[in-house]
């Protein structure tokens, strides 16, 4: 392992015009346009600013604990007949990849002279990450969270309050992530003069999807280098779960030029069944639409209304996907599959038992698909597959809910 100093950190990438092929753009109410313009202008300026980069590198390294480890999972590899490698985003401060983006945006907000941060959250990990960044950098903070997710993620709600943020329960709609995002956007529209909205995934109007992907791309930059150092080669496939798609976009981005060697595989929430309303697999079942300010794939009814969705994991329980993933799916740059609640739940337990790592329910979806893929490589390619899984977060937050499900069914 190289010293921390020798690791690359934030690499500025062009913001572009906000479109990824046919997807993306900025379809927002008039009232938000000045705030989005201000954000775009500031990001373009500060991402190339040496002082900004150094401060972000310092926070990621000294506060969040980057670079995160990349390690082989020996017992899973043996049990599944594959080489399983893990990018350990679960070891970051606050327990998931969400801190990478929260620190980046909070630092940007400080450069923009904002005093207050708001964020939406589903699993609570982005809420915790934003509340943490706010506490560390001296912002006041409000976190919007659906009441259903508050029930499922009690521990993270306590952490958010402990960190000094205000938790704003949202009871509209299905009281999950999409409703929390609606409320956070509404609150931002009314307060953008002194408030920055730290969006938690690669969703929303331009420039958010590009900004979040750029901050999360550190996952892929580190992974590619670590994997090469440890194995002298590339993985056959990189796997990541897809809610809005930020951990997947972050790890995929560095491998986009390695298409011939490495498959990029996103795993959506297959939920309880393929019936509309019982899953959250927006690439598998979504149609093109406009929601939360961007053109992408959404699960909708025949009138184009956003449908309710379901996943065992609050972080994947979103009816759409980031526009860059919609583009990658439509052009074949990445492949997307789905894993059911039941299979994710089984892997949550199997990975804990076999590896001594309790994965987040979100990440458990990626493990489950890797297990299937291992069989496929042995059968079809007559060899062991070599897979890199983005372990996006740790499962402590899910333990009480899983305990309840295992007890009550
Ligand atoms: C641990 C973890 N993984 C994955 C996700 C899904 O988000 P994204 O698709 O933006 O990475 C979440 C969302 O809360 C999460 O907490």
mmCIF file of C-alpha atoms and ligand atoms in Angstrom:
data_model
loop_
_atom_site.group_PDB
_atom_site.id
_atom_site.type_symbol
_atom_site.label_atom_id
_atom_site.label_comp_id
_atom_site.label_asym_id
_atom_site.label_seq_id
_atom_site.Cartn_x
_atom_site.Cartn_y
_atom_site.Cartn_z
ATOM 1 C CA UNK A 1 0.000 0.000 0.000
ATOM 2 C CA UNK A 2 1.354 3.406 -0.996
ATOM 3 C CA UNK A 3 1.540 6.205 1.537
ATOM 4 C CA UNK A 4 -1.575 8.338 1.727
ATOM 5 C CA UNK A 5 0.305 11.315 0.298
ATOM 6 C CA UNK A 6 0.999 9.570 -2.983
ATOM 7 C CA UNK A 7 -2.675 8.959 -3.673
ATOM 8 C CA UNK A 8 -4.501 11.053 -6.226
ATOM 9 C CA UNK A 9 -7.413 12.934 -4.768
ATOM 10 C CA UNK A 10 -9.999 15.169 -6.361
ATOM 11 C CA UNK A 11 -9.614 15.354 -10.138
ATOM 12 C CA UNK A 12 -11.602 18.176 -11.689
ATOM 13 C CA UNK A 13 -13.726 17.058 -14.665
ATOM 14 C CA UNK A 14 -15.462 19.328 -17.129
ATOM 15 C CA UNK A 15 -19.026 20.141 -16.070
ATOM 16 C CA UNK A 16 -20.387 19.969 -19.610
ATOM 17 C CA UNK A 17 -23.795 21.390 -20.492
ATOM 18 C CA UNK A 18 -25.738 19.115 -18.176
ATOM 19 C CA UNK A 19 -26.819 16.611 -20.837
ATOM 20 C CA UNK A 20 -25.756 12.977 -21.007
ATOM 21 C CA UNK A 21 -26.957 12.012 -24.467
ATOM 22 C CA UNK A 22 -30.743 12.390 -24.338
ATOM 23 C CA UNK A 23 -30.851 12.625 -20.560
ATOM 24 C CA UNK A 24 -30.163 15.280 -17.931
ATOM 25 C CA UNK A 25 -30.677 19.006 -18.353
ATOM 26 C CA UNK A 26 -32.346 21.492 -16.038
ATOM 27 C CA UNK A 27 -36.127 21.360 -15.791
ATOM 28 C CA UNK A 28 -36.686 23.412 -12.660
ATOM 29 C CA UNK A 29 -39.139 26.038 -11.516
ATOM 30 C CA UNK A 30 -38.044 29.609 -12.415
ATOM 31 C CA UNK A 31 -37.489 30.391 -8.758
ATOM 32 C CA UNK A 32 -34.555 27.934 -8.574
ATOM 33 C CA UNK A 33 -32.713 29.070 -11.707
ATOM 34 C CA UNK A 34 -30.652 31.861 -10.058
ATOM 35 C CA UNK A 35 -29.523 29.435 -7.310
ATOM 36 C CA UNK A 36 -28.568 26.783 -9.885
ATOM 37 C CA UNK A 37 -26.706 29.380 -11.979
ATOM 38 C CA UNK A 38 -24.830 30.569 -8.896
ATOM 39 C CA UNK A 39 -23.920 26.986 -7.978
ATOM 40 C CA UNK A 40 -22.705 26.179 -11.494
ATOM 41 C CA UNK A 41 -20.591 29.315 -11.688
ATOM 42 C CA UNK A 42 -19.038 28.717 -8.247
ATOM 43 C CA UNK A 43 -18.308 25.054 -8.914
ATOM 44 C CA UNK A 44 -16.641 25.851 -12.247
ATOM 45 C CA UNK A 45 -14.478 28.393 -10.457
ATOM 46 C CA UNK A 46 -13.563 26.476 -7.320
ATOM 47 C CA UNK A 47 -13.025 22.961 -8.676
ATOM 48 C CA UNK A 48 -9.871 24.246 -10.359
ATOM 49 C CA UNK A 49 -8.809 26.402 -7.420
ATOM 50 C CA UNK A 50 -5.685 25.054 -5.706
ATOM 51 C CA UNK A 51 -6.801 26.245 -2.254
ATOM 52 C CA UNK A 52 -10.183 24.507 -2.635
ATOM 53 C CA UNK A 53 -8.584 21.278 -3.826
ATOM 54 C CA UNK A 54 -6.054 21.238 -1.004
ATOM 55 C CA UNK A 55 -8.691 21.863 1.634
ATOM 56 C CA UNK A 56 -10.878 19.088 0.217
ATOM 57 C CA UNK A 57 -7.936 16.680 0.069
ATOM 58 C CA UNK A 58 -7.146 17.506 3.668
ATOM 59 C CA UNK A 59 -10.734 16.883 4.787
ATOM 60 C CA UNK A 60 -11.017 13.624 2.855
ATOM 61 C CA UNK A 61 -7.704 12.363 4.197
ATOM 62 C CA UNK A 62 -7.519 13.668 7.753
ATOM 63 C CA UNK A 63 -11.228 13.727 8.606
ATOM 64 C CA UNK A 64 -12.964 11.127 6.413
ATOM 65 C CA UNK A 65 -10.090 8.621 6.379
ATOM 66 C CA UNK A 66 -9.389 8.402 2.630
ATOM 67 C CA UNK A 67 -8.035 6.606 0.741
ATOM 68 C CA UNK A 68 -10.414 3.812 1.708
ATOM 69 C CA UNK A 69 -9.000 0.286 1.670
ATOM 70 C CA UNK A 70 -9.307 -2.112 -1.231
ATOM 71 C CA UNK A 71 -9.101 -5.661 0.069
ATOM 72 C CA UNK A 72 -9.696 -9.207 -1.094
ATOM 73 C CA UNK A 73 -12.538 -11.064 0.631
ATOM 74 C CA UNK A 74 -10.889 -14.509 1.091
ATOM 75 C CA UNK A 75 -13.766 -16.536 2.534
ATOM 76 C CA UNK A 76 -16.377 -15.152 0.159
ATOM 77 C CA UNK A 77 -13.991 -15.808 -2.730
ATOM 78 C CA UNK A 78 -13.629 -19.410 -1.647
ATOM 79 C CA UNK A 79 -17.317 -19.953 -0.983
ATOM 80 C CA UNK A 80 -18.475 -18.394 -4.263
ATOM 81 C CA UNK A 81 -15.659 -19.712 -6.479
ATOM 82 C CA UNK A 82 -14.499 -16.280 -7.606
ATOM 83 C CA UNK A 83 -11.999 -13.576 -6.720
ATOM 84 C CA UNK A 84 -14.019 -11.052 -4.729
ATOM 85 C CA UNK A 85 -12.411 -7.670 -4.040
ATOM 86 C CA UNK A 86 -14.012 -4.953 -1.943
ATOM 87 C CA UNK A 87 -13.699 -1.176 -2.095
ATOM 88 C CA UNK A 88 -14.294 -0.398 1.571
ATOM 89 C CA UNK A 89 -16.375 2.792 1.530
ATOM 90 C CA UNK A 90 -17.997 1.389 4.680
ATOM 91 C CA UNK A 91 -14.803 2.325 6.533
ATOM 92 C CA UNK A 92 -15.144 6.041 5.799
ATOM 93 C CA UNK A 93 -16.022 8.344 8.673
ATOM 94 C CA UNK A 94 -19.850 8.102 9.144
ATOM 95 C CA UNK A 95 -19.914 4.677 7.496
ATOM 96 C CA UNK A 96 -20.601 5.198 3.797
ATOM 97 C CA UNK A 97 -19.547 6.853 0.546
ATOM 98 C CA UNK A 98 -21.958 9.731 1.211
ATOM 99 C CA UNK A 99 -19.320 11.685 3.174
ATOM 100 C CA UNK A 100 -17.173 12.196 0.010
ATOM 101 C CA UNK A 101 -19.851 14.330 -1.613
ATOM 102 C CA UNK A 102 -21.147 15.955 1.591
ATOM 103 C CA UNK A 103 -17.702 17.343 2.437
ATOM 104 C CA UNK A 104 -17.154 18.508 -1.151
ATOM 105 C CA UNK A 105 -20.463 20.357 -1.321
ATOM 106 C CA UNK A 106 -20.158 21.782 2.193
ATOM 107 C CA UNK A 107 -16.768 23.217 1.295
ATOM 108 C CA UNK A 108 -18.244 24.688 -1.871
ATOM 109 C CA UNK A 109 -21.087 26.191 0.193
ATOM 110 C CA UNK A 110 -18.540 27.853 2.439
ATOM 111 C CA UNK A 111 -16.810 29.385 -0.583
ATOM 112 C CA UNK A 112 -20.269 30.611 -1.677
ATOM 113 C CA UNK A 113 -20.754 32.281 1.741
ATOM 114 C CA UNK A 114 -23.802 30.182 2.628
ATOM 115 C CA UNK A 115 -24.656 29.744 6.301
ATOM 116 C CA UNK A 116 -27.145 26.883 6.293
ATOM 117 C CA UNK A 117 -27.131 23.406 4.697
ATOM 118 C CA UNK A 118 -30.185 21.351 3.840
ATOM 119 C CA UNK A 119 -30.337 17.800 2.528
ATOM 120 C CA UNK A 120 -32.766 14.986 1.790
ATOM 121 C CA UNK A 121 -32.062 11.511 3.062
ATOM 122 C CA UNK A 122 -33.442 8.001 2.612
ATOM 123 C CA UNK A 123 -31.292 5.523 4.510
ATOM 124 C CA UNK A 124 -30.122 8.388 6.695
ATOM 125 C CA UNK A 125 -26.505 7.986 5.575
ATOM 126 C CA UNK A 126 -26.538 11.150 3.468
ATOM 127 C CA UNK A 127 -28.366 12.960 6.281
ATOM 128 C CA UNK A 128 -25.706 11.863 8.759
ATOM 129 C CA UNK A 129 -22.903 12.782 6.323
ATOM 130 C CA UNK A 130 -24.348 16.260 5.714
ATOM 131 C CA UNK A 131 -25.029 16.864 9.422
ATOM 132 C CA UNK A 132 -21.445 15.766 10.106
ATOM 133 C CA UNK A 133 -19.973 18.093 7.469
ATOM 134 C CA UNK A 134 -22.154 20.915 8.854
ATOM 135 C CA UNK A 135 -20.961 20.332 12.416
ATOM 136 C CA UNK A 136 -17.329 20.117 11.342
ATOM 137 C CA UNK A 137 -17.406 23.224 9.165
ATOM 138 C CA UNK A 138 -19.764 25.327 11.316
ATOM 139 C CA UNK A 139 -23.056 25.416 9.365
ATOM 140 C CA UNK A 140 -26.566 25.135 10.759
ATOM 141 C CA UNK A 141 -28.325 22.212 9.092
ATOM 142 C CA UNK A 142 -31.788 20.774 8.340
ATOM 143 C CA UNK A 143 -32.341 17.217 7.107
ATOM 144 C CA UNK A 144 -35.578 16.206 5.338
ATOM 145 C CA UNK A 145 -36.577 12.589 5.799
ATOM 146 C CA UNK A 146 -39.738 10.622 5.019
ATOM 147 C CA UNK A 147 -41.647 9.267 8.021
ATOM 148 C CA UNK A 148 -41.420 5.687 6.695
ATOM 149 C CA UNK A 149 -37.618 6.025 6.541
ATOM 150 C CA UNK A 150 -37.547 7.604 10.004
ATOM 151 C CA UNK A 151 -39.208 4.412 11.236
ATOM 152 C CA UNK A 152 -36.724 2.170 9.358
ATOM 153 C CA UNK A 153 -33.612 4.155 10.263
ATOM 154 C CA UNK A 154 -34.122 5.176 13.871
ATOM 155 C CA UNK A 155 -30.423 5.049 14.711
ATOM 156 C CA UNK A 156 -29.430 7.442 11.924
ATOM 157 C CA UNK A 157 -32.197 9.865 12.994
ATOM 158 C CA UNK A 158 -30.706 9.959 16.475
ATOM 159 C CA UNK A 159 -27.237 10.515 14.995
ATOM 160 C CA UNK A 160 -28.525 13.420 12.848
ATOM 161 C CA UNK A 161 -29.978 15.128 15.930
ATOM 162 C CA UNK A 162 -26.919 14.351 18.029
ATOM 163 C CA UNK A 163 -24.810 16.117 15.392
ATOM 164 C CA UNK A 164 -26.840 19.279 15.980
ATOM 165 C CA UNK A 165 -28.998 19.196 12.834
ATOM 166 C CA UNK A 166 -32.772 19.608 12.750
ATOM 167 C CA UNK A 167 -34.630 16.548 11.478
ATOM 168 C CA UNK A 168 -37.647 17.577 9.356
ATOM 169 C CA UNK A 169 -40.121 14.665 9.018
ATOM 170 C CA UNK A 170 -41.992 14.442 5.684
ATOM 171 C CA UNK A 171 -45.414 12.769 5.665
ATOM 172 C CA UNK A 172 -46.530 13.444 2.073
ATOM 173 C CA UNK A 173 -46.743 10.731 -0.629
ATOM 174 C CA UNK A 174 -45.128 7.462 0.421
ATOM 175 C CA UNK A 175 -43.092 9.324 3.084
ATOM 176 C CA UNK A 176 -39.827 8.071 1.575
ATOM 177 C CA UNK A 177 -36.854 9.497 -0.335
ATOM 178 C CA UNK A 178 -38.712 11.088 -3.267
ATOM 179 C CA UNK A 179 -40.993 12.977 -0.866
ATOM 180 C CA UNK A 180 -38.028 14.112 1.250
ATOM 181 C CA UNK A 181 -36.371 15.379 -1.963
ATOM 182 C CA UNK A 182 -39.561 17.295 -2.914
ATOM 183 C CA UNK A 183 -39.610 19.027 0.469
ATOM 184 C CA UNK A 184 -35.884 19.811 0.465
ATOM 185 C CA UNK A 185 -36.200 21.389 -3.006
ATOM 186 C CA UNK A 186 -39.182 23.438 -1.834
ATOM 187 C CA UNK A 187 -37.243 24.606 1.229
ATOM 188 C CA UNK A 188 -34.242 25.514 -0.938
ATOM 189 C CA UNK A 189 -36.435 27.528 -3.321
ATOM 190 C CA UNK A 190 -37.544 29.633 -0.358
ATOM 191 C CA UNK A 191 -34.105 30.148 1.193
ATOM 192 C CA UNK A 192 -31.356 29.829 -1.420
ATOM 193 C CA UNK A 193 -29.866 33.237 -0.611
ATOM 194 C CA UNK A 194 -28.114 31.910 2.501
ATOM 195 C CA UNK A 195 -28.711 28.147 2.086
ATOM 196 C CA UNK A 196 -27.043 25.445 0.031
ATOM 197 C CA UNK A 197 -28.910 22.261 -0.862
ATOM 198 C CA UNK A 198 -26.469 19.331 -0.539
ATOM 199 C CA UNK A 199 -28.137 16.883 -2.910
ATOM 200 C CA UNK A 200 -27.088 13.334 -1.993
ATOM 201 C CA UNK A 201 -27.002 11.497 -5.301
ATOM 202 C CA UNK A 202 -26.396 12.007 -9.018
ATOM 203 C CA UNK A 203 -29.940 13.298 -9.491
ATOM 204 C CA UNK A 204 -31.635 16.689 -9.776
ATOM 205 C CA UNK A 205 -31.168 19.556 -12.196
ATOM 206 C CA UNK A 206 -27.838 20.499 -13.784
ATOM 207 C CA UNK A 207 -25.233 20.993 -12.335
ATOM 208 C CA UNK A 208 -26.008 18.567 -9.449
ATOM 209 C CA UNK A 209 -25.555 15.209 -11.256
ATOM 210 C CA UNK A 210 -22.109 16.215 -12.543
ATOM 211 C CA UNK A 211 -20.981 17.789 -9.279
ATOM 212 C CA UNK A 212 -21.958 14.749 -7.202
ATOM 213 C CA UNK A 213 -20.377 12.329 -9.710
ATOM 214 C CA UNK A 214 -17.156 14.356 -9.723
ATOM 215 C CA UNK A 215 -16.901 14.331 -5.913
ATOM 216 C CA UNK A 216 -17.698 10.599 -5.823
ATOM 217 C CA UNK A 217 -15.293 9.770 -8.658
ATOM 218 C CA UNK A 218 -12.553 9.584 -6.038
ATOM 219 C CA UNK A 219 -13.882 6.039 -5.338
ATOM 220 C CA UNK A 220 -13.015 4.885 -8.872
ATOM 221 C CA UNK A 221 -9.743 6.797 -9.121
ATOM 222 C CA UNK A 222 -8.456 5.114 -5.960
ATOM 223 C CA UNK A 223 -9.913 1.704 -6.847
ATOM 224 C CA UNK A 224 -8.338 1.516 -10.270
ATOM 225 C CA UNK A 225 -4.922 2.324 -8.915
ATOM 226 C CA UNK A 226 -5.213 0.034 -5.871
ATOM 227 C CA UNK A 227 -6.509 -2.856 -7.977
ATOM 228 C CA UNK A 228 -3.636 -2.532 -10.442
ATOM 229 C CA UNK A 229 -1.110 -2.362 -7.597
ATOM 230 C CA UNK A 230 -2.520 -5.459 -5.902
ATOM 231 C CA UNK A 231 -3.229 -7.658 -8.906
ATOM 232 C CA UNK A 232 -1.324 -6.131 -11.836
ATOM 233 C CA UNK A 233 -4.537 -6.245 -13.850
ATOM 234 C CA UNK A 234 -8.151 -5.040 -14.126
ATOM 235 C CA UNK A 235 -11.279 -6.623 -12.668
ATOM 236 C CA UNK A 236 -13.596 -8.540 -15.016
ATOM 237 C CA UNK A 237 -16.441 -6.517 -13.564
ATOM 238 C CA UNK A 238 -17.034 -3.617 -11.201
ATOM 239 C CA UNK A 239 -20.327 -3.927 -9.329
ATOM 240 C CA UNK A 240 -22.223 -1.245 -7.421
ATOM 241 C CA UNK A 241 -25.789 -0.816 -6.179
ATOM 242 C CA UNK A 242 -27.882 1.920 -7.773
ATOM 243 C CA UNK A 243 -30.348 4.084 -5.877
ATOM 244 C CA UNK A 244 -29.968 7.522 -7.458
ATOM 245 C CA UNK A 245 -26.604 6.148 -8.547
ATOM 246 C CA UNK A 246 -23.805 8.093 -6.820
ATOM 247 C CA UNK A 247 -21.575 5.269 -5.536
ATOM 248 C CA UNK A 248 -21.967 3.472 -8.882
ATOM 249 C CA UNK A 249 -21.206 6.597 -10.939
ATOM 250 C CA UNK A 250 -18.259 7.331 -8.661
ATOM 251 C CA UNK A 251 -16.628 3.918 -9.056
ATOM 252 C CA UNK A 252 -17.581 3.443 -12.750
ATOM 253 C CA UNK A 253 -16.238 6.790 -13.913
ATOM 254 C CA UNK A 254 -12.533 5.874 -13.718
ATOM 255 C CA UNK A 255 -13.186 2.622 -15.603
ATOM 256 C CA UNK A 256 -15.095 4.150 -18.534
ATOM 257 C CA UNK A 257 -12.010 3.900 -20.737
ATOM 258 C CA UNK A 258 -11.409 0.250 -19.814
ATOM 259 C CA UNK A 259 -14.578 -1.105 -21.429
ATOM 260 C CA UNK A 260 -12.786 -3.909 -23.238
ATOM 261 C CA UNK A 261 -11.360 -5.281 -19.979
ATOM 262 C CA UNK A 262 -13.925 -4.400 -17.352
ATOM 263 C CA UNK A 263 -17.712 -4.686 -17.335
ATOM 264 C CA UNK A 264 -19.578 -2.036 -15.352
ATOM 265 C CA UNK A 265 -22.581 -3.515 -13.568
ATOM 266 C CA UNK A 266 -25.195 -1.560 -11.634
ATOM 267 C CA UNK A 267 -27.620 -3.384 -9.357
ATOM 268 C CA UNK A 268 -31.092 -2.012 -8.781
ATOM 269 C CA UNK A 269 -33.628 -2.868 -6.098
ATOM 270 C CA UNK A 270 -35.758 -5.745 -7.398
ATOM 271 C CA UNK A 271 -37.905 -5.489 -4.249
ATOM 272 C CA UNK A 272 -40.617 -8.103 -3.683
ATOM 273 C CA UNK A 273 -41.561 -8.706 -7.339
ATOM 274 C CA UNK A 274 -41.578 -7.265 -10.860
ATOM 275 C CA UNK A 275 -45.087 -5.899 -10.287
ATOM 276 C CA UNK A 276 -45.198 -2.097 -10.509
ATOM 277 C CA UNK A 277 -45.068 -0.614 -7.013
ATOM 278 C CA UNK A 278 -43.258 -3.597 -5.495
ATOM 279 C CA UNK A 279 -39.716 -2.737 -6.634
ATOM 280 C CA UNK A 280 -37.544 0.324 -7.285
ATOM 281 C CA UNK A 281 -35.789 -0.815 -10.485
ATOM 282 C CA UNK A 282 -36.146 2.334 -12.580
ATOM 283 C CA UNK A 283 -33.760 1.288 -15.355
ATOM 284 C CA UNK A 284 -35.464 -2.095 -15.734
ATOM 285 C CA UNK A 285 -39.021 -0.764 -15.564
ATOM 286 C CA UNK A 286 -38.871 3.026 -15.884
ATOM 287 C CA UNK A 287 -39.923 5.255 -18.768
ATOM 288 C CA UNK A 288 -38.452 8.561 -19.869
ATOM 289 C CA UNK A 289 -39.848 11.445 -17.850
ATOM 290 C CA UNK A 290 -39.072 14.646 -15.991
ATOM 291 C CA UNK A 291 -38.802 14.644 -12.208
ATOM 292 C CA UNK A 292 -36.790 16.529 -9.619
ATOM 293 C CA UNK A 293 -35.505 18.821 -12.369
ATOM 294 C CA UNK A 294 -33.977 16.316 -14.777
ATOM 295 C CA UNK A 295 -34.914 14.094 -17.749
ATOM 296 C CA UNK A 296 -34.264 10.483 -16.898
ATOM 297 C CA UNK A 297 -35.926 7.103 -16.358
ATOM 298 C CA UNK A 298 -38.751 6.971 -13.818
ATOM 299 C CA UNK A 299 -41.315 4.468 -12.674
ATOM 300 C CA UNK A 300 -44.603 6.070 -13.719
ATOM 301 C CA UNK A 301 -48.266 5.228 -14.158
ATOM 302 C CA UNK A 302 -49.990 5.463 -17.552
ATOM 303 C CA UNK A 303 -50.613 9.188 -16.971
ATOM 304 C CA UNK A 304 -46.916 9.875 -16.330
ATOM 305 C CA UNK A 305 -47.415 10.297 -12.578
ATOM 306 C CA UNK A 306 -44.503 9.032 -10.498
ATOM 307 C CA UNK A 307 -45.493 5.669 -8.986
ATOM 308 C CA UNK A 308 -44.821 4.494 -5.494
ATOM 309 C CA UNK A 309 -41.860 2.136 -5.282
ATOM 310 C CA UNK A 310 -40.538 -0.356 -2.769
ATOM 311 C CA UNK A 311 -37.209 -1.685 -1.565
ATOM 312 C CA UNK A 312 -36.104 -3.334 1.650
ATOM 313 C CA UNK A 313 -33.281 -0.788 1.665
ATOM 314 C CA UNK A 314 -34.263 2.822 2.222
ATOM 315 C CA UNK A 315 -31.286 4.073 0.168
ATOM 316 C CA UNK A 316 -32.498 2.319 -3.002
ATOM 317 C CA UNK A 317 -36.158 3.225 -2.479
ATOM 318 C CA UNK A 318 -36.292 5.949 -5.177
ATOM 319 C CA UNK A 319 -38.504 5.905 -8.313
ATOM 320 C CA UNK A 320 -35.804 7.166 -10.696
ATOM 321 C CA UNK A 321 -32.142 7.067 -11.535
ATOM 322 C CA UNK A 322 -29.499 9.697 -12.276
ATOM 323 C CA UNK A 323 -29.482 10.828 -15.929
ATOM 324 C CA UNK A 324 -25.917 9.681 -16.574
ATOM 325 C CA UNK A 325 -26.910 6.106 -15.682
ATOM 326 C CA UNK A 326 -29.914 6.365 -18.021
ATOM 327 C CA UNK A 327 -27.435 7.360 -20.729
ATOM 328 C CA UNK A 328 -24.961 4.584 -19.873
ATOM 329 C CA UNK A 329 -27.827 2.054 -19.894
ATOM 330 C CA UNK A 330 -29.199 3.236 -23.247
ATOM 331 C CA UNK A 331 -25.757 3.204 -24.886
ATOM 332 C CA UNK A 332 -24.572 -0.074 -23.355
ATOM 333 C CA UNK A 333 -21.665 1.536 -21.488
ATOM 334 C CA UNK A 334 -22.879 -0.143 -18.308
ATOM 335 C CA UNK A 335 -25.213 -3.081 -17.635
ATOM 336 C CA UNK A 336 -27.992 -2.982 -15.058
ATOM 337 C CA UNK A 337 -29.681 -5.876 -13.279
ATOM 338 C CA UNK A 338 -31.908 -6.235 -10.264
ATOM 339 C CA UNK A 339 -31.737 -8.219 -7.030
ATOM 340 C CA UNK A 340 -34.741 -9.016 -4.842
ATOM 341 C CA UNK A 341 -35.259 -8.004 -1.200
ATOM 342 C CA UNK A 342 -35.007 -11.661 -0.211
ATOM 343 C CA UNK A 343 -31.667 -12.259 -1.958
ATOM 344 C CA UNK A 344 -30.225 -9.026 -0.561
ATOM 345 C CA UNK A 345 -31.366 -10.043 2.916
ATOM 346 C CA UNK A 346 -29.678 -13.432 2.545
ATOM 347 C CA UNK A 347 -26.411 -11.835 1.445
ATOM 348 C CA UNK A 348 -26.592 -9.325 4.316
ATOM 349 C CA UNK A 349 -26.320 -12.371 6.602
ATOM 350 C CA UNK A 350 -23.945 -14.461 4.477
ATOM 351 C CA UNK A 351 -21.362 -11.692 4.061
ATOM 352 C CA UNK A 352 -21.530 -10.949 7.800
ATOM 353 C CA UNK A 353 -21.000 -14.617 8.671
ATOM 354 C CA UNK A 354 -18.324 -15.394 6.100
ATOM 355 C CA UNK A 355 -16.308 -12.212 6.069
ATOM 356 C CA UNK A 356 -16.869 -10.475 9.416
ATOM 357 C CA UNK A 357 -18.232 -7.449 7.597
ATOM 358 C CA UNK A 358 -21.866 -6.365 8.016
ATOM 359 C CA UNK A 359 -22.705 -4.693 4.705
ATOM 360 C CA UNK A 360 -25.424 -2.063 4.254
ATOM 361 C CA UNK A 361 -28.637 -3.543 2.811
ATOM 362 C CA UNK A 362 -27.989 -1.371 -0.260
ATOM 363 C CA UNK A 363 -24.547 -2.942 -0.815
ATOM 364 C CA UNK A 364 -25.949 -6.419 -0.070
ATOM 365 C CA UNK A 365 -27.710 -6.192 -3.454
ATOM 366 C CA UNK A 366 -24.299 -5.990 -5.192
ATOM 367 C CA UNK A 367 -22.966 -8.974 -3.237
ATOM 368 C CA UNK A 368 -25.940 -11.062 -4.223
ATOM 369 C CA UNK A 369 -25.441 -10.328 -7.913
ATOM 370 C CA UNK A 370 -21.689 -11.044 -7.626
ATOM 371 C CA UNK A 371 -22.569 -14.470 -6.238
ATOM 372 C CA UNK A 372 -24.734 -15.204 -9.319
ATOM 373 C CA UNK A 373 -22.111 -13.807 -11.660
ATOM 374 C CA UNK A 374 -19.462 -16.054 -10.113
ATOM 375 C CA UNK A 375 -21.526 -19.089 -11.139
ATOM 376 C CA UNK A 376 -21.974 -17.691 -14.622
ATOM 377 C CA UNK A 377 -18.225 -17.185 -15.102
ATOM 378 C CA UNK A 378 -17.506 -20.732 -14.005
ATOM 379 C CA UNK A 379 -20.195 -22.132 -16.287
ATOM 380 C CA UNK A 380 -19.849 -19.928 -19.353
ATOM 381 C CA UNK A 381 -16.226 -18.787 -19.257
ATOM 382 C CA UNK A 382 -14.885 -21.927 -17.513
ATOM 383 C CA UNK A 383 -12.891 -19.877 -15.081
ATOM 384 C CA UNK A 384 -13.173 -17.867 -11.882
ATOM 385 C CA UNK A 385 -14.397 -14.295 -12.322
ATOM 386 C CA UNK A 386 -12.497 -11.445 -10.725
ATOM 387 C CA UNK A 387 -14.967 -8.913 -9.325
ATOM 388 C CA UNK A 388 -14.629 -5.585 -7.578
ATOM 389 C CA UNK A 389 -17.629 -4.688 -5.411
ATOM 390 C CA UNK A 390 -18.223 -1.180 -4.134
ATOM 391 C CA UNK A 391 -19.089 -1.815 -0.487
ATOM 392 C CA UNK A 392 -20.932 1.500 -0.263
ATOM 393 C CA UNK A 393 -21.714 1.410 3.435
ATOM 394 C CA UNK A 394 -21.847 -0.559 6.629
ATOM 395 C CA UNK A 395 -24.939 -2.335 7.833
ATOM 396 C CA UNK A 396 -25.123 -1.226 11.440
ATOM 397 C CA UNK A 397 -27.900 1.195 10.451
ATOM 398 C CA UNK A 398 -29.925 -1.752 9.091
ATOM 399 C CA UNK A 399 -29.395 -4.206 11.915
ATOM 400 C CA UNK A 400 -32.501 -3.291 13.955
ATOM 401 C CA UNK A 401 -34.770 -3.440 10.858
ATOM 402 C CA UNK A 402 -33.271 -6.764 9.734
ATOM 403 C CA UNK A 403 -33.704 -8.140 13.258
ATOM 404 C CA UNK A 404 -37.378 -7.116 13.121
ATOM 405 C CA UNK A 405 -37.880 -8.663 9.638
ATOM 406 C CA UNK A 406 -36.197 -11.952 10.662
ATOM 407 C CA UNK A 407 -38.293 -12.091 13.832
ATOM 408 C CA UNK A 408 -41.694 -11.000 12.444
ATOM 409 C CA UNK A 409 -41.314 -12.079 8.797
HETATM 410 C C1 LIG B 1 -24.844 2.705 2.037
HETATM 411 C C2 LIG B 1 -25.593 3.226 0.856
HETATM 412 N N1 LIG B 1 -25.329 2.695 -0.352
HETATM 413 C C3 LIG B 1 -25.983 3.125 -1.461
HETATM 414 C C4 LIG B 1 -26.950 4.108 -1.380
HETATM 415 C C5 LIG B 1 -27.654 4.501 -2.645
HETATM 416 O O1 LIG B 1 -27.308 5.784 -3.077
HETATM 417 P P1 LIG B 1 -26.499 6.005 -4.410
HETATM 418 O O2 LIG B 1 -27.158 5.201 -5.466
HETATM 419 O O3 LIG B 1 -26.593 7.470 -4.644
HETATM 420 O O4 LIG B 1 -25.095 5.564 -4.174
HETATM 421 C C6 LIG B 1 -27.253 4.696 -0.137
HETATM 422 C C7 LIG B 1 -28.252 5.753 -0.032
HETATM 423 O O5 LIG B 1 -28.617 6.212 0.999
HETATM 424 C C8 LIG B 1 -26.535 4.233 1.006
HETATM 425 O O6 LIG B 1 -26.777 4.740 2.214
#
